[in-house]
């Protein structure tokens, strides 16, 4: 799943504040000097303790404009360099390469600056760009008094509820927060920085499908406004816009933003039938294909915001394709991570779901096959990259579980379901939190002073994926997994972090069965194929879609008994009854909608050619 929208909000706020700081940067710089950057390891802390030094962590993103600015100003300043060399060991980490550190410090945005003592205890945590004067003052203050500052707070114990579903009062509070957080003037959730919070829009789309006119308006206003962040020349979505408007973008293109925007625009097209939403999803696909696809079909991680590091690129991105290429192309981070590929595969499969375009499905399957072959851990779970430091990480395995489930939904090929089952089993035995609720981000501690913790977005992904596996297989152990994740999410300190839509989505799905779509019949039957595609394109992000070819044996969860008919047919079922057969693909959507309207509940669609 995506990175936390809360992370985005804090990140953007820190970067907006840092623009003014950059204008006041100290002229006392040393162009030839730079810190001696070390990799993150326990050995660094042993050395720091031995040498009576502090450890400064610069947690950056390779695509991040203000990280580049800080590198060419603050970390080249002579006074900063003198202080660092005298009393500090300096560590630099690309947060995309270390999901455990990224999860740990996500509230601090990139760059995040964290200073530790030699035992690994935090002394100070700072978010965003620090100009040379700010940095030097902070470094000297720590030398003068190394006691932890106000940014370092003792961890509060969380009381986890016994019931995995949200308490009624907490759900009411989250509903109020969800609506109150909407910016009715500009669209989207939050008013200072503008970006598409995918969970909030996804929740609005689903509520629109159930007749909520206000939700439909919120979704459309946000989706329309977000189109201003679509690159007109290359496709792809810029990460965000500043100053509370949509017209001041920062230009990095990171996979989480590309994939989740592509997926949500595909879902919006299915629900609202507005061609511009499909065009947006396809424009993102065009960018992924042209810039972030490796020769083997797997996906790279991101494209930088800057053509020249540290220089804002608004003028460059106003150019057309030809003029841009004359000046060069922003750097692409060519690391291939399982997590980012899981996001991309899910998005492409979701786009195929609404278009039926075989090339889009082939693109998703090619990436899935490559990641399965090159990143899988001995048949279960996933490495993050070609070389892992600190892994394995929950984010990789749960992103691939989600990708496998969507591939199973759109192809009915049980190998994808089997991959999802084996990967989720690995998640269960590897990442269960010893605190009794939730799943932790990594197996190994980030350092000797900090044990792995759960992270909200990852636990939302576990809850939703495990719940789908429960309905796909009928195996109660997956309900146990979704409940374990939800007990973490249903704790008030976790659930109430803004924006709240991701927790509402997880609670909503676990509290009811999905729309159930089943194809019964031979997969080489053109009539059955047409019915399957019609069922596939019915707008619902929370659905169970199967195709039962009787030659393959029983369905993984044979919980509906279908009557035998002599040709391809469709059945629309509730939890109690099924309708008369439907034989024409163009009647499928109308019958589902009619039953939904008449029954007022989640339905199951059985599409079949039983023999």
Coordinates of C-alpha atoms in Angstrom, one line a residue:
X1 CA 0.0 0.0 0.0
X2 CA 1.0 3.9 -0.2
X3 CA 3.1 5.7 2.3
X4 CA 1.2 7.6 5.0
X5 CA -0.6 10.7 3.9
X6 CA 0.3 12.1 7.4
X7 CA 3.9 11.7 6.3
X8 CA 3.2 13.8 3.2
X9 CA 1.5 16.5 5.3
X10 CA 4.4 16.9 7.7
X11 CA 6.9 16.6 4.9
X12 CA 5.3 19.3 2.9
X13 CA 4.9 21.6 5.8
X14 CA 8.6 21.3 6.6
X15 CA 9.6 22.0 3.0
X16 CA 7.3 25.0 2.8
X17 CA 8.9 26.4 5.9
X18 CA 12.4 25.7 4.6
X19 CA 12.1 27.8 1.5
X20 CA 12.5 31.0 3.5
X21 CA 15.4 29.5 5.4
X22 CA 17.2 28.7 2.2
X23 CA 17.0 32.4 1.2
X24 CA 19.0 33.2 4.3
X25 CA 21.6 30.5 3.9
X26 CA 25.0 31.4 5.2
X27 CA 27.6 32.5 2.6
X28 CA 30.4 30.9 4.6
X29 CA 30.7 27.7 2.7
X30 CA 33.4 25.3 1.8
X31 CA 32.8 24.0 -1.7
X32 CA 35.6 21.4 -1.5
X33 CA 34.6 20.0 1.8
X34 CA 31.8 17.6 2.8
X35 CA 31.1 15.2 5.7
X36 CA 32.5 11.7 5.8
X37 CA 29.2 9.9 5.3
X38 CA 29.0 6.4 6.9
X39 CA 26.4 3.7 6.5
X40 CA 23.9 3.1 9.2
X41 CA 25.1 0.2 11.5
X42 CA 25.6 -0.8 15.1
X43 CA 29.3 -0.4 14.5
X44 CA 28.8 3.4 14.1
X45 CA 27.4 3.6 17.6
X46 CA 30.2 1.4 19.0
X47 CA 32.7 3.8 17.4
X48 CA 30.8 6.9 18.7
X49 CA 30.8 5.5 22.2
X50 CA 34.5 4.6 22.1
X51 CA 35.4 8.1 20.7
X52 CA 32.9 10.0 22.8
X53 CA 31.2 11.4 19.8
X54 CA 27.6 11.8 18.7
X55 CA 25.9 10.2 15.7
X56 CA 24.1 12.5 13.2
X57 CA 21.7 10.7 10.9
X58 CA 20.8 12.5 7.6
X59 CA 17.7 10.5 6.5
X60 CA 17.1 11.7 2.9
X61 CA 15.4 10.8 -0.3
X62 CA 17.3 10.7 -3.5
X63 CA 14.4 12.4 -5.3
X64 CA 14.0 15.2 -2.7
X65 CA 14.7 18.8 -3.8
X66 CA 15.3 20.2 -0.3
X67 CA 17.7 17.3 0.5
X68 CA 19.8 18.4 -2.5
X69 CA 19.6 22.0 -1.3
X70 CA 20.8 21.0 2.2
X71 CA 23.6 19.0 0.7
X72 CA 25.0 21.9 -1.3
X73 CA 24.5 24.6 1.4
X74 CA 24.4 23.3 4.9
X75 CA 26.7 20.3 4.5
X76 CA 29.3 22.5 2.7
X77 CA 29.4 25.2 5.3
X78 CA 32.8 25.6 7.0
X79 CA 31.5 26.0 10.5
X80 CA 29.1 23.1 10.2
X81 CA 31.9 20.9 8.8
X82 CA 34.2 21.9 11.6
X83 CA 31.6 20.9 14.3
X84 CA 30.8 17.7 12.6
X85 CA 34.4 16.6 12.2
X86 CA 35.2 17.4 15.8
X87 CA 32.4 15.7 17.7
X88 CA 30.2 13.8 15.3
X89 CA 30.0 10.6 13.2
X90 CA 27.8 11.4 10.2
X91 CA 25.5 8.8 8.7
X92 CA 23.5 9.2 5.5
X93 CA 20.6 6.9 4.5
X94 CA 18.3 6.9 1.5
X95 CA 14.9 6.4 3.2
X96 CA 13.6 4.4 0.2
X97 CA 16.3 1.8 0.8
X98 CA 15.5 1.4 4.5
X99 CA 11.7 1.1 5.1
X100 CA 12.4 0.4 8.8
X101 CA 14.1 3.8 9.3
X102 CA 11.5 5.5 7.0
X103 CA 8.7 4.1 9.1
X104 CA 10.4 5.1 12.3
X105 CA 10.9 8.8 11.2
X106 CA 8.1 9.3 8.7
X107 CA 6.6 12.1 10.8
X108 CA 9.8 14.1 10.2
X109 CA 9.7 14.2 6.4
X110 CA 12.8 14.3 4.2
X111 CA 15.3 15.4 5.0
X112 CA 15.1 14.3 8.6
X113 CA 18.0 15.0 10.9
X114 CA 18.3 12.9 14.0
X115 CA 21.2 13.1 16.5
X116 CA 22.0 10.2 18.9
X117 CA 24.4 9.5 21.7
X118 CA 26.8 6.6 21.5
X119 CA 24.3 4.2 23.1
X120 CA 21.8 4.9 20.4
X121 CA 19.5 7.2 22.4
X122 CA 17.9 10.1 20.6
X123 CA 19.0 13.6 21.5
X124 CA 17.2 15.7 18.9
X125 CA 14.9 15.2 15.9
X126 CA 14.4 17.9 13.3
X127 CA 12.3 17.9 10.2
X128 CA 13.0 19.4 6.8
X129 CA 15.7 21.8 5.5
X130 CA 18.1 23.3 8.1
X131 CA 20.1 26.2 6.9
X132 CA 23.8 26.4 8.0
X133 CA 23.2 28.7 10.9
X134 CA 20.4 26.5 12.3
X135 CA 22.5 23.4 11.9
X136 CA 25.6 24.9 13.5
X137 CA 23.6 26.3 16.4
X138 CA 22.0 22.9 17.0
X139 CA 25.3 21.0 16.8
X140 CA 27.0 23.4 19.3
X141 CA 24.0 23.2 21.6
X142 CA 24.2 19.4 21.7
X143 CA 27.9 19.6 22.5
X144 CA 27.2 22.1 25.3
X145 CA 24.3 20.1 26.7
X146 CA 23.7 16.5 25.3
X147 CA 20.5 15.9 27.3
X148 CA 17.5 15.0 25.1
X149 CA 15.6 18.0 23.8
X150 CA 11.8 18.5 23.6
X151 CA 11.6 16.7 20.3
X152 CA 12.4 13.5 22.1
X153 CA 9.4 12.2 24.1
X154 CA 9.1 9.0 26.0
X155 CA 7.0 6.4 24.1
X156 CA 3.5 6.2 25.4
X157 CA 2.0 2.8 26.1
X158 CA -1.0 2.1 23.9
X159 CA -4.0 0.1 25.2
X160 CA -5.2 -2.2 22.5
X161 CA -8.9 -3.0 22.4
X162 CA -10.2 -6.6 22.6
X163 CA -12.6 -5.9 19.7
X164 CA -11.0 -5.5 16.3
X165 CA -13.7 -3.3 15.0
X166 CA -13.8 0.4 15.9
X167 CA -15.8 1.3 19.0
X168 CA -19.0 3.2 18.0
X169 CA -17.8 6.4 19.7
X170 CA -14.4 6.3 18.0
X171 CA -16.0 5.6 14.6
X172 CA -18.2 8.6 15.1
X173 CA -15.2 10.7 15.9
X174 CA -13.3 9.5 12.8
X175 CA -16.3 10.2 10.6
X176 CA -16.4 13.8 11.9
X177 CA -12.7 14.2 11.4
X178 CA -13.0 12.8 7.9
X179 CA -15.6 15.4 6.9
X180 CA -14.1 18.3 8.9
X181 CA -10.7 17.8 7.2
X182 CA -12.0 18.4 3.7
X183 CA -11.1 21.6 2.0
X184 CA -14.3 22.7 0.3
X185 CA -12.6 25.5 -1.5
X186 CA -9.7 23.8 -3.1
X187 CA -10.6 20.1 -2.7
X188 CA -8.7 17.3 -1.0
X189 CA -8.0 16.9 2.7
X190 CA -6.0 19.5 4.5
X191 CA -5.6 23.1 3.4
X192 CA -1.8 24.0 3.4
X193 CA -0.4 21.5 0.9
X194 CA -2.4 20.0 -1.9
X195 CA -2.1 16.3 -3.0
X196 CA -4.5 13.5 -3.5
X197 CA -5.0 11.6 -0.3
X198 CA -5.8 8.2 -1.9
X199 CA -7.6 6.6 1.1
X200 CA -9.8 9.6 1.5
X201 CA -10.8 9.7 -2.1
X202 CA -11.3 5.9 -2.2
X203 CA -13.6 6.1 0.7
X204 CA -15.5 8.9 -1.0
X205 CA -15.8 6.9 -4.2
X206 CA -17.3 4.0 -2.4
X207 CA -19.8 6.1 -0.6
X208 CA -20.7 7.8 -3.9
X209 CA -21.4 4.3 -5.2
X210 CA -23.9 3.9 -2.4
X211 CA -25.7 7.1 -3.2
X212 CA -23.9 9.6 -1.1
X213 CA -24.0 12.8 -3.2
X214 CA -21.7 14.8 -0.9
X215 CA -19.0 12.1 -1.1
X216 CA -19.4 12.1 -4.9
X217 CA -18.8 15.8 -5.0
X218 CA -15.8 15.6 -2.7
X219 CA -14.2 12.9 -4.8
X220 CA -14.8 14.6 -8.1
X221 CA -13.6 18.0 -6.9
X222 CA -10.4 16.4 -5.6
X223 CA -9.8 14.3 -8.7
X224 CA -10.4 17.3 -11.0
X225 CA -8.0 19.5 -9.0
X226 CA -5.3 16.8 -8.8
X227 CA -5.2 16.8 -12.6
X228 CA -3.2 20.1 -12.3
X229 CA -0.3 18.0 -10.9
X230 CA -0.3 15.8 -14.0
X231 CA 2.8 16.4 -16.1
X232 CA 1.5 17.5 -19.5
X233 CA 4.6 16.5 -21.4
X234 CA 5.6 13.1 -19.9
X235 CA 2.6 12.0 -17.9
X236 CA 3.1 11.1 -14.3
X237 CA 2.0 12.9 -11.2
X238 CA 4.1 15.5 -9.3
X239 CA 4.1 14.7 -5.6
X240 CA 2.4 17.8 -4.2
X241 CA 1.7 21.6 -4.5
X242 CA 2.5 24.2 -1.8
X243 CA 0.8 27.2 -0.3
X244 CA -2.7 25.7 -0.2
X245 CA -3.1 25.8 -4.0
X246 CA -2.7 23.3 -6.8
X247 CA -0.5 25.6 -9.0
X248 CA 2.9 25.5 -7.1
X249 CA 4.1 21.9 -7.6
X250 CA 7.2 20.2 -6.4
X251 CA 8.2 18.0 -9.2
X252 CA 9.5 14.7 -7.9
X253 CA 7.7 11.6 -9.2
X254 CA 7.9 8.8 -6.7
X255 CA 6.4 5.3 -7.2
X256 CA 3.9 5.5 -4.3
X257 CA 2.3 8.6 -5.8
X258 CA 2.3 7.2 -9.4
X259 CA 0.9 3.9 -8.5
X260 CA -1.8 5.0 -6.1
X261 CA -2.9 7.9 -8.3
X262 CA -3.2 5.5 -11.3
X263 CA -5.2 3.1 -9.3
X264 CA -7.6 5.7 -7.9
X265 CA -8.2 7.3 -11.2
X266 CA -9.0 3.9 -12.7
X267 CA -11.5 3.3 -9.9
X268 CA -12.9 6.8 -10.4
X269 CA -13.4 6.1 -14.1
X270 CA -15.3 2.9 -13.3
X271 CA -17.6 4.7 -10.9
X272 CA -18.1 8.1 -12.6
X273 CA -17.5 7.2 -16.3
X274 CA -15.6 10.4 -16.9
X275 CA -13.1 10.0 -19.7
X276 CA -10.6 12.4 -18.2
X277 CA -10.1 10.1 -15.2
X278 CA -9.2 7.2 -17.5
X279 CA -6.9 9.5 -19.5
X280 CA -5.1 10.5 -16.2
X281 CA -4.6 6.8 -15.3
X282 CA -3.2 6.1 -18.8
X283 CA -0.9 9.2 -18.7
X284 CA 0.6 7.9 -15.5
X285 CA 1.0 4.5 -17.1
X286 CA 2.8 6.2 -20.0
X287 CA 5.3 7.8 -17.6
X288 CA 5.9 4.5 -15.8
X289 CA 6.5 2.8 -19.2
X290 CA 8.8 5.5 -20.6
X291 CA 10.9 6.4 -17.5
X292 CA 10.5 3.9 -14.7
X293 CA 10.5 0.5 -16.5
X294 CA 13.7 -1.6 -16.5
X295 CA 14.6 -3.6 -19.6
X296 CA 13.3 -6.8 -17.8
X297 CA 9.9 -5.2 -17.1
X298 CA 10.4 -4.5 -13.4
X299 CA 10.0 -0.9 -12.1
X300 CA 12.5 1.6 -10.9
X301 CA 11.8 3.7 -7.8
X302 CA 11.5 7.4 -8.6
X303 CA 12.5 10.3 -10.8
X304 CA 14.2 13.3 -9.2
X305 CA 12.6 16.7 -8.8
X306 CA 15.7 18.5 -10.1
X307 CA 17.6 18.5 -13.3
X308 CA 20.5 20.2 -11.5
X309 CA 20.5 19.1 -7.8
X310 CA 19.4 21.9 -5.5
X311 CA 18.0 24.1 -8.3
X312 CA 14.2 24.4 -8.4
X313 CA 12.9 23.2 -11.8
X314 CA 9.6 25.0 -12.5
X315 CA 11.0 26.5 -15.6
X316 CA 12.2 23.1 -16.9
X317 CA 8.9 21.4 -16.3
X318 CA 7.1 24.1 -18.2
X319 CA 8.9 23.0 -21.3
X320 CA 7.7 20.4 -23.9
X321 CA 9.4 17.0 -24.3
X322 CA 11.9 18.1 -26.9
X323 CA 13.1 21.2 -25.0
X324 CA 13.4 19.3 -21.8
X325 CA 15.6 16.7 -23.3
X326 CA 18.0 19.3 -24.7
X327 CA 18.7 20.3 -21.1
X328 CA 18.9 16.8 -19.8
X329 CA 16.5 14.4 -18.0
X330 CA 16.2 14.3 -14.1
X331 CA 17.9 11.3 -12.6
X332 CA 16.0 8.1 -12.2
X333 CA 16.6 6.0 -9.1
X334 CA 17.2 2.6 -10.7
X335 CA 16.9 0.5 -7.6
X336 CA 14.3 -2.2 -8.0
X337 CA 12.4 -2.7 -4.8
X338 CA 9.7 -5.4 -4.2
X339 CA 7.5 -2.9 -2.3
X340 CA 7.4 -0.3 -5.1
X341 CA 6.8 -3.0 -7.7
X342 CA 3.9 -4.4 -5.6
X343 CA 2.4 -0.9 -5.7
X344 CA 2.9 -0.6 -9.5
X345 CA 1.5 -4.1 -10.2
X346 CA -1.6 -3.4 -8.2
X347 CA -2.2 -0.2 -10.1
X348 CA -1.7 -1.7 -13.5
X349 CA -4.0 -4.6 -12.7
X350 CA -6.6 -2.1 -11.5
X351 CA -6.3 -0.2 -14.7
X352 CA -6.7 -3.4 -16.7
X353 CA -9.8 -4.1 -14.7
X354 CA -11.6 -1.1 -16.2
X355 CA -10.1 -1.2 -19.7
X356 CA -9.6 -4.9 -20.5
X357 CA -6.4 -3.8 -22.3
X358 CA -4.2 -6.9 -22.6
X359 CA -1.0 -5.0 -22.8
X360 CA -1.6 -3.4 -19.4
X361 CA -2.2 -6.8 -17.9
X362 CA 0.9 -8.2 -19.6
X363 CA 2.9 -5.3 -18.1
X364 CA 1.7 -6.1 -14.6
X365 CA 2.3 -9.8 -15.0
X366 CA 5.8 -9.3 -16.4
X367 CA 6.8 -7.2 -13.3
X368 CA 5.2 -9.7 -11.0
X369 CA 7.1 -12.6 -12.5
X370 CA 10.4 -10.7 -12.3
X371 CA 9.9 -9.7 -8.7
X372 CA 8.8 -13.2 -7.7
X373 CA 12.0 -14.6 -9.4
X374 CA 14.5 -12.1 -8.2
X375 CA 13.2 -10.7 -4.9
X376 CA 11.4 -13.7 -3.3
X377 CA 13.0 -15.2 -0.1
X378 CA 13.2 -19.0 -0.9
X379 CA 9.6 -19.2 -2.0
X380 CA 8.1 -17.1 0.9
X381 CA 8.3 -13.4 1.6
X382 CA 10.5 -10.8 -0.1
X383 CA 13.8 -9.0 0.0
X384 CA 13.5 -5.3 -0.4
X385 CA 16.2 -4.8 -3.0
X386 CA 19.1 -6.6 -4.6
X387 CA 21.1 -6.1 -1.4
X388 CA 19.2 -5.6 1.9
X389 CA 20.4 -3.7 4.9
X390 CA 18.1 -4.3 7.9
X391 CA 15.5 -6.4 6.2
X392 CA 13.3 -8.2 5.5
X393 CA 10.6 -5.6 5.8
X394 CA 6.8 -6.0 6.1
X395 CA 6.2 -3.4 3.4
X396 CA 7.6 -5.6 0.7
X397 CA 5.7 -8.7 1.5
X398 CA 2.4 -7.0 2.1
X399 CA 2.6 -5.0 -1.1
X400 CA 3.3 -8.1 -3.0
X401 CA 0.4 -10.0 -1.3
X402 CA -1.9 -7.2 -2.3
X403 CA -0.5 -7.3 -5.9
X404 CA -1.1 -11.1 -6.1
X405 CA -4.6 -10.8 -4.8
X406 CA -5.5 -8.2 -7.5
X407 CA -3.9 -10.3 -10.2
X408 CA -6.0 -13.3 -9.0
X409 CA -9.1 -11.1 -9.2
X410 CA -8.5 -10.0 -12.8
X411 CA -7.1 -13.2 -14.2
X412 CA -8.8 -16.0 -12.1
X413 CA -5.4 -17.8 -12.2
X414 CA -5.0 -19.6 -9.0
X415 CA -1.2 -19.4 -9.0
X416 CA -1.6 -15.8 -7.9
X417 CA -3.9 -16.7 -5.1
X418 CA -1.3 -19.4 -4.0
X419 CA 1.4 -16.8 -4.0
X420 CA -0.7 -14.5 -1.9
X421 CA -1.4 -17.3 0.6
X422 CA 2.3 -18.2 1.0
X423 CA 3.4 -14.6 1.3
X424 CA 0.7 -13.8 3.9
X425 CA 1.7 -16.9 5.9
X426 CA 5.2 -15.5 5.9
X427 CA 3.9 -12.2 7.1
X428 CA 2.0 -14.0 10.0
X429 CA 5.0 -15.9 11.3
X430 CA 7.6 -13.2 10.7
X431 CA 6.1 -9.8 11.6
X432 CA 3.5 -10.4 14.4
X433 CA 4.1 -7.8 17.0
X434 CA 5.2 -9.1 20.4
X435 CA 3.0 -6.4 22.0
X436 CA -0.1 -8.4 21.2
X437 CA -1.6 -6.3 18.3
X438 CA -0.5 -5.3 14.9
X439 CA 2.5 -6.3 12.7
X440 CA 6.0 -4.7 13.0
X441 CA 7.8 -3.1 10.1
X442 CA 11.0 -5.2 10.2
X443 CA 12.5 -8.3 11.7
X444 CA 15.7 -6.8 13.0
X445 CA 16.0 -3.7 15.3
X446 CA 17.1 -0.6 13.5
X447 CA 19.7 -0.3 16.2
X448 CA 20.4 -1.5 19.7
X449 CA 18.2 1.1 21.4
X450 CA 15.1 0.7 19.2
X451 CA 13.0 -2.4 18.6
X452 CA 10.7 -2.7 15.5
X453 CA 7.3 -1.1 15.8
X454 CA 4.0 -1.3 13.9
X455 CA 3.3 1.3 11.2
X456 CA -0.3 2.3 10.4
X457 CA -0.3 2.2 6.6
X458 CA 1.3 -1.3 6.6
X459 CA -1.2 -2.6 9.2
X460 CA -4.1 -1.2 7.1
X461 CA -2.7 -3.2 4.2
X462 CA -2.4 -6.3 6.3
X463 CA -6.0 -6.0 7.6
X464 CA -7.5 -5.4 4.1
X465 CA -5.4 -8.1 2.4
X466 CA -6.0 -10.7 5.1
X467 CA -9.7 -10.0 5.0
X468 CA -9.8 -10.6 1.3
X469 CA -7.9 -13.8 1.7
X470 CA -10.4 -14.9 4.3
X471 CA -13.3 -14.4 1.8
X472 CA -11.3 -16.0 -1.1
X473 CA -10.4 -19.1 0.8
X474 CA -12.9 -19.5 3.6
X475 CA -9.9 -20.1 6.0
X476 CA -10.6 -18.5 9.4
X477 CA -6.9 -18.0 10.1
X478 CA -6.9 -15.0 7.7
X479 CA -9.7 -13.5 9.7
X480 CA -7.5 -13.9 12.8
X481 CA -4.7 -12.0 10.9
X482 CA -7.0 -9.2 9.9
X483 CA -8.3 -8.9 13.5
X484 CA -4.7 -8.7 14.8
X485 CA -4.0 -5.8 12.5
X486 CA -7.3 -4.1 13.3
X487 CA -6.7 -4.3 17.1
X488 CA -3.7 -2.1 16.5
X489 CA -5.6 0.2 14.2
X490 CA -8.6 0.4 16.5
X491 CA -6.5 1.9 19.3
X492 CA -7.5 5.5 19.6
X493 CA -4.0 7.0 19.4
X494 CA -3.4 5.2 16.2
X495 CA -6.9 5.6 14.6
X496 CA -7.1 9.3 15.2
X497 CA -3.9 10.4 13.4
X498 CA -5.0 12.5 10.5
X499 CA -6.1 11.8 7.9
X500 CA -8.3 9.0 9.2
X501 CA -9.8 7.4 6.0
X502 CA -7.4 4.4 5.9
X503 CA -8.7 3.2 9.2
X504 CA -12.3 3.8 8.2
X505 CA -11.7 1.8 5.1
X506 CA -10.2 -1.2 6.9
X507 CA -13.0 -1.1 9.5
X508 CA -15.6 -0.9 6.8
X509 CA -14.3 -3.9 4.9
X510 CA -13.8 -6.1 7.9
X511 CA -17.3 -5.4 9.1
X512 CA -19.0 -6.7 6.0
X513 CA -18.5 -9.2 3.2
X514 CA -17.3 -8.0 -0.2
X515 CA -19.3 -7.9 -3.4
X516 CA -18.9 -11.4 -4.6
X517 CA -18.4 -12.1 -8.3
X518 CA -17.9 -15.6 -9.6
X519 CA -17.5 -17.0 -13.1
X520 CA -18.4 -20.7 -13.4
X521 CA -17.5 -22.4 -16.6
X522 CA -14.7 -23.1 -19.1
X523 CA -12.2 -20.4 -19.5
X524 CA -12.0 -20.9 -23.2
X525 CA -15.7 -20.3 -23.6
X526 CA -16.1 -16.8 -25.3
X527 CA -19.5 -16.3 -23.7
X528 CA -18.1 -16.9 -20.2
X529 CA -15.1 -14.6 -21.0
X530 CA -17.5 -11.8 -21.9
X531 CA -19.5 -12.3 -18.7
X532 CA -16.2 -12.3 -16.7
X533 CA -15.1 -9.0 -18.3
X534 CA -18.5 -7.5 -17.5
X535 CA -18.3 -8.6 -13.9
X536 CA -14.7 -7.4 -13.7
X537 CA -15.7 -3.9 -14.9
X538 CA -18.5 -3.5 -12.4
X539 CA -17.3 -0.6 -10.1
X540 CA -16.3 -1.8 -6.7
X541 CA -12.9 -1.7 -5.1
X542 CA -14.0 -4.2 -2.5
X543 CA -15.1 -7.3 -4.3
X544 CA -14.4 -11.0 -4.6
X545 CA -14.2 -12.0 -8.2
X546 CA -13.8 -15.7 -9.2
X547 CA -14.1 -17.8 -12.3
X548 CA -14.9 -21.4 -11.7
X549 CA -13.8 -23.6 -14.5
X550 CA -15.2 -27.0 -13.4
X551 CA -12.3 -28.8 -14.9
X552 CA -10.1 -27.2 -12.3
X553 CA -11.9 -28.7 -9.4
X554 CA -13.7 -26.8 -6.6
X555 CA -13.3 -23.1 -6.0
X556 CA -10.9 -22.2 -3.2
X557 CA -14.0 -21.2 -1.1
X558 CA -17.0 -23.1 -2.5
X559 CA -19.5 -21.4 -0.3
X560 CA -22.2 -21.0 -3.0
X561 CA -23.9 -23.9 -4.7
X562 CA -24.6 -22.9 -8.3
X563 CA -27.4 -24.5 -10.4
X564 CA -26.4 -26.5 -13.4
X565 CA -27.1 -24.8 -16.7
X566 CA -26.1 -25.7 -20.3
X567 CA -24.6 -22.4 -21.3
X568 CA -22.8 -19.4 -19.7
X569 CA -25.0 -17.7 -17.2
X570 CA -24.8 -15.1 -14.5
X571 CA -26.3 -15.2 -11.1
X572 CA -26.7 -12.3 -8.8
X573 CA -26.7 -13.5 -5.2
X574 CA -27.1 -12.0 -1.8
X575 CA -25.9 -14.0 1.3
X576 CA -29.2 -15.9 1.2
X577 CA -30.6 -16.1 -2.3
X578 CA -29.6 -16.1 -6.0
X579 CA -31.5 -14.7 -8.9
X580 CA -32.5 -16.4 -12.1
X581 CA -29.6 -16.8 -14.6
X582 CA -28.4 -14.0 -16.8
X583 CA -27.1 -15.0 -20.2
X584 CA -26.0 -11.7 -21.7
X585 CA -22.9 -9.8 -20.7
X586 CA -24.6 -6.5 -21.2
X587 CA -27.2 -7.3 -18.6
X588 CA -24.7 -8.1 -15.8
X589 CA -24.2 -4.6 -14.5
X590 CA -27.8 -3.7 -14.5
X591 CA -28.8 -6.8 -12.7
X592 CA -26.1 -6.2 -10.0
X593 CA -27.2 -2.6 -9.5
X594 CA -30.9 -3.7 -9.3
X595 CA -30.2 -6.3 -6.7
X596 CA -28.1 -3.9 -4.7
X597 CA -30.8 -1.4 -4.8
X598 CA -33.6 -3.8 -3.9
X599 CA -31.7 -5.7 -1.3
X600 CA -29.8 -2.8 0.2
X601 CA -26.9 -5.1 1.1
X602 CA -23.7 -6.5 -0.3
X603 CA -24.4 -9.0 -3.0
X604 CA -22.7 -11.9 -4.7
X605 CA -22.7 -12.3 -8.5
X606 CA -22.3 -15.8 -9.8
X607 CA -21.4 -16.0 -13.5
X608 CA -21.4 -19.5 -14.8
X609 CA -21.6 -22.3 -17.3
X610 CA -22.0 -25.2 -14.9
X611 CA -22.2 -28.7 -16.5

